[in-house]
PDB file of C-alpha atoms in Angstrom:
ATOM      1  CA  MET A  10       0.032  -0.024  -0.015  1.00 82.00           C
ATOM      2  CA  GLU A  11       0.960   3.617  -0.648  1.00 91.00           C
ATOM      3  CA  PRO A  12       1.162   6.012   2.225  1.00 93.00           C
ATOM      4  CA  GLY A  13      -2.324   7.368   3.053  1.00 95.00           C
ATOM      5  CA  GLU A  14      -4.046   4.746   0.847  1.00 93.00           C
ATOM      6  CA  THR A  15      -7.054   2.756   2.050  1.00 88.00           C
ATOM      7  CA  ASP A  16      -7.266  -1.052   1.404  1.00 83.00           C
ATOM      8  CA  ALA A  17      -9.856  -0.387  -1.119  1.00 84.00           C
ATOM      9  CA  GLU A  18      -7.887   2.415  -2.882  1.00 89.00           C
ATOM     10  CA  ALA A  19      -4.773   0.089  -3.056  1.00 89.00           C
ATOM     11  CA  LEU A  20      -6.764  -2.603  -4.687  1.00 85.00           C
ATOM     12  CA  ARG A  21      -8.156  -0.218  -7.279  1.00 88.00           C
ATOM     13  CA  ARG A  22      -4.601   0.993  -8.109  1.00 92.00           C
ATOM     14  CA  GLU A  23      -3.212  -2.542  -8.210  1.00 89.00           C
ATOM     15  CA  LEU A  24      -5.838  -3.739 -10.503  1.00 87.00           C
ATOM     16  CA  ILE A  25      -5.175  -0.903 -12.943  1.00 89.00           C
ATOM     17  CA  GLU A  26      -1.373  -1.421 -12.717  1.00 92.00           C
ATOM     18  CA  GLU A  27      -1.503  -5.304 -13.124  1.00 90.00           C
ATOM     19  CA  LEU A  28      -4.632  -6.014 -15.112  1.00 89.00           C
ATOM     20  CA  GLY A  29      -5.325  -2.783 -16.859  1.00 88.00           C
ATOM     21  CA  ALA A  30      -8.845  -2.826 -15.319  1.00 86.00           C
ATOM     22  CA  SER A  31     -10.508   0.204 -13.635  1.00 83.00           C
ATOM     23  CA  ILE A  32     -13.115  -0.955 -11.310  1.00 81.00           C
ATOM     24  CA  GLU A  33     -15.322   0.346  -8.519  1.00 81.00           C
ATOM     25  CA  VAL A  34     -14.541  -1.176  -5.098  1.00 80.00           C
ATOM     26  CA  ARG A  35     -17.733  -2.043  -2.978  1.00 75.00           C
ATOM     27  CA  GLU A  36     -17.069  -1.554   0.808  1.00 68.00           C
ATOM     28  CA  PRO A  37     -16.920  -3.206   3.204  1.00 69.00           C
ATOM     29  CA  ALA A  38     -14.876  -6.138   2.623  1.00 73.00           C
ATOM     30  CA  LEU A  39     -16.861  -9.358   2.240  1.00 72.00           C
ATOM     31  CA  ALA A  40     -14.118 -11.602   3.846  1.00 72.00           C
ATOM     32  CA  ARG A  41     -10.985 -11.164   5.589  1.00 74.00           C
ATOM     33  CA  HIS A  42      -8.197 -13.720   6.740  1.00 72.00           C
ATOM     34  CA  THR A  43      -5.032 -12.873   8.670  1.00 78.00           C
ATOM     35  CA  PHE A  44      -2.182 -15.205   8.974  1.00 74.00           C
ATOM     36  CA  GLN A  45       1.558 -14.996  10.048  1.00 77.00           C
ATOM     37  CA  ALA A  46       4.068 -15.683   7.275  1.00 74.00           C
ATOM     38  CA  GLY A  47       7.504 -15.700   9.086  1.00 77.00           C
ATOM     39  CA  PRO A  48       8.053 -12.255  10.718  1.00 82.00           C
ATOM     40  CA  ARG A  49       5.153 -10.673   8.608  1.00 77.00           C
ATOM     41  CA  THR A  50       1.371 -10.483   9.049  1.00 75.00           C
ATOM     42  CA  ILE A  51      -0.545 -10.903   5.746  1.00 72.00           C
ATOM     43  CA  ASP A  52      -4.103  -9.745   5.552  1.00 73.00           C
ATOM     44  CA  LEU A  53      -6.187 -11.246   2.565  1.00 70.00           C
ATOM     45  CA  TRP A  54      -9.270  -9.349   1.715  1.00 73.00           C
ATOM     46  CA  LEU A  55     -12.155 -10.047  -0.411  1.00 71.00           C
ATOM     47  CA  TYR A  56     -13.984  -7.249  -1.917  1.00 73.00           C
ATOM     48  CA  GLU A  57     -16.981  -7.102  -4.533  1.00 72.00           C
ATOM     49  CA  VAL A  58     -15.787  -5.051  -7.572  1.00 73.00           C
ATOM     50  CA  TRP A  59     -17.794  -3.745 -10.511  1.00 76.00           C
ATOM     51  CA  GLY A  60     -16.319  -2.462 -13.772  1.00 77.00           C
ATOM     52  CA  SER A  61     -16.673  -3.057 -17.530  1.00 70.00           C
ATOM     53  CA  ALA A  62     -12.970  -3.436 -18.331  1.00 71.00           C
ATOM     54  CA  THR A  63     -11.710  -6.763 -19.721  1.00 78.00           C
ATOM     55  CA  PRO A  64      -8.705  -7.703 -17.442  1.00 85.00           C
ATOM     56  CA  THR A  65      -5.473  -8.015 -19.388  1.00 89.00           C
ATOM     57  CA  PRO A  66      -2.461  -9.857 -17.799  1.00 89.00           C
ATOM     58  CA  LEU A  67       0.152  -6.984 -17.894  1.00 91.00           C
ATOM     59  CA  GLU A  68       2.210  -8.344 -15.107  1.00 89.00           C
ATOM     60  CA  HIS A  69       1.212 -12.111 -15.177  1.00 85.00           C
ATOM     61  CA  ALA A  70       1.380 -14.990 -17.754  1.00 88.00           C
ATOM     62  CA  ALA A  71      -2.350 -15.582 -17.897  1.00 86.00           C
ATOM     63  CA  LEU A  72      -5.662 -15.208 -16.158  1.00 85.00           C
ATOM     64  CA  THR A  73      -8.233 -17.868 -15.647  1.00 83.00           C
ATOM     65  CA  TRP A  74     -11.908 -17.485 -14.516  1.00 81.00           C
ATOM     66  CA  ILE A  75     -13.161 -20.289 -12.521  1.00 83.00           C
ATOM     67  CA  ASP A  76     -16.557 -21.472 -11.387  1.00 84.00           C
ATOM     68  CA  ILE A  77     -17.335 -22.780  -7.953  1.00 85.00           C
ATOM     69  CA  PRO A  78     -17.068 -26.635  -8.577  1.00 83.00           C
ATOM     70  CA  HIS A  79     -13.490 -25.840 -10.222  1.00 87.00           C
ATOM     71  CA  GLY A  80     -12.414 -23.869  -7.431  1.00 87.00           C
ATOM     72  CA  ASP A  81     -13.257 -26.678  -5.079  1.00 87.00           C
ATOM     73  CA  VAL A  82     -10.713 -28.931  -6.738  1.00 89.00           C
ATOM     74  CA  LEU A  83      -7.935 -26.652  -7.253  1.00 90.00           C
ATOM     75  CA  THR A  84      -4.742 -26.867  -5.082  1.00 90.00           C
ATOM     76  CA  TRP A  85      -4.650 -23.673  -3.016  1.00 88.00           C
ATOM     77  CA  SER A  86      -1.905 -22.155  -0.635  1.00 85.00           C
ATOM     78  CA  ARG A  87      -3.045 -22.341   3.104  1.00 80.00           C
ATOM     79  CA  ALA A  88      -4.174 -18.709   3.247  1.00 75.00           C
ATOM     80  CA  ASP A  89      -5.865 -18.875  -0.089  1.00 82.00           C
ATOM     81  CA  ALA A  90      -7.752 -22.006   0.785  1.00 86.00           C
ATOM     82  CA  HIS A  91      -9.198 -20.145   3.864  1.00 80.00           C
ATOM     83  CA  LEU A  92     -10.262 -17.234   1.707  1.00 79.00           C
ATOM     84  CA  TRP A  93     -11.491 -19.544  -1.082  1.00 85.00           C
ATOM     85  CA  ARG A  94     -13.795 -21.170   1.539  1.00 85.00           C
ATOM     86  CA  SER A  95     -15.222 -17.715   2.565  1.00 80.00           C
ATOM     87  CA  VAL A  96     -15.787 -16.637  -0.944  1.00 80.00           C
ATOM     88  CA  ARG A  97     -17.476 -19.890  -1.811  1.00 86.00           C
ATOM     89  CA  ALA A  98     -19.780 -19.505   1.167  1.00 84.00           C
ATOM     90  CA  ARG A  99     -20.558 -15.953   0.344  1.00 78.00           C
ATOM     91  CA  LEU A 100     -21.225 -16.884  -3.263  1.00 79.00           C
ATOM     92  CA  LEU A 101     -23.620 -19.688  -2.264  1.00 83.00           C
ATOM     93  CA  GLU A 102     -25.734 -17.483   0.044  1.00 79.00           C
TER      94      GLU A 102
END
């Protein structure tokens, strides 16, 4: 995050920089997971976003959209697995 940036502002900026996608971030966060990674604390947040831009992988090799059943069979990192369960529950409400 840049000095003075909110979480939502940082997300918006990162999506523009990495995916060329200008979006609207809906507050508040839908899910949050905090975990320790060595000496660092990492916060993972899930936000609902809206926009019409098609994401372009500017800093990544590829992008893949997944549906809920496919997400259930992917191999997730420990932190991402927790966030995925939160996302899945929210989507199935």
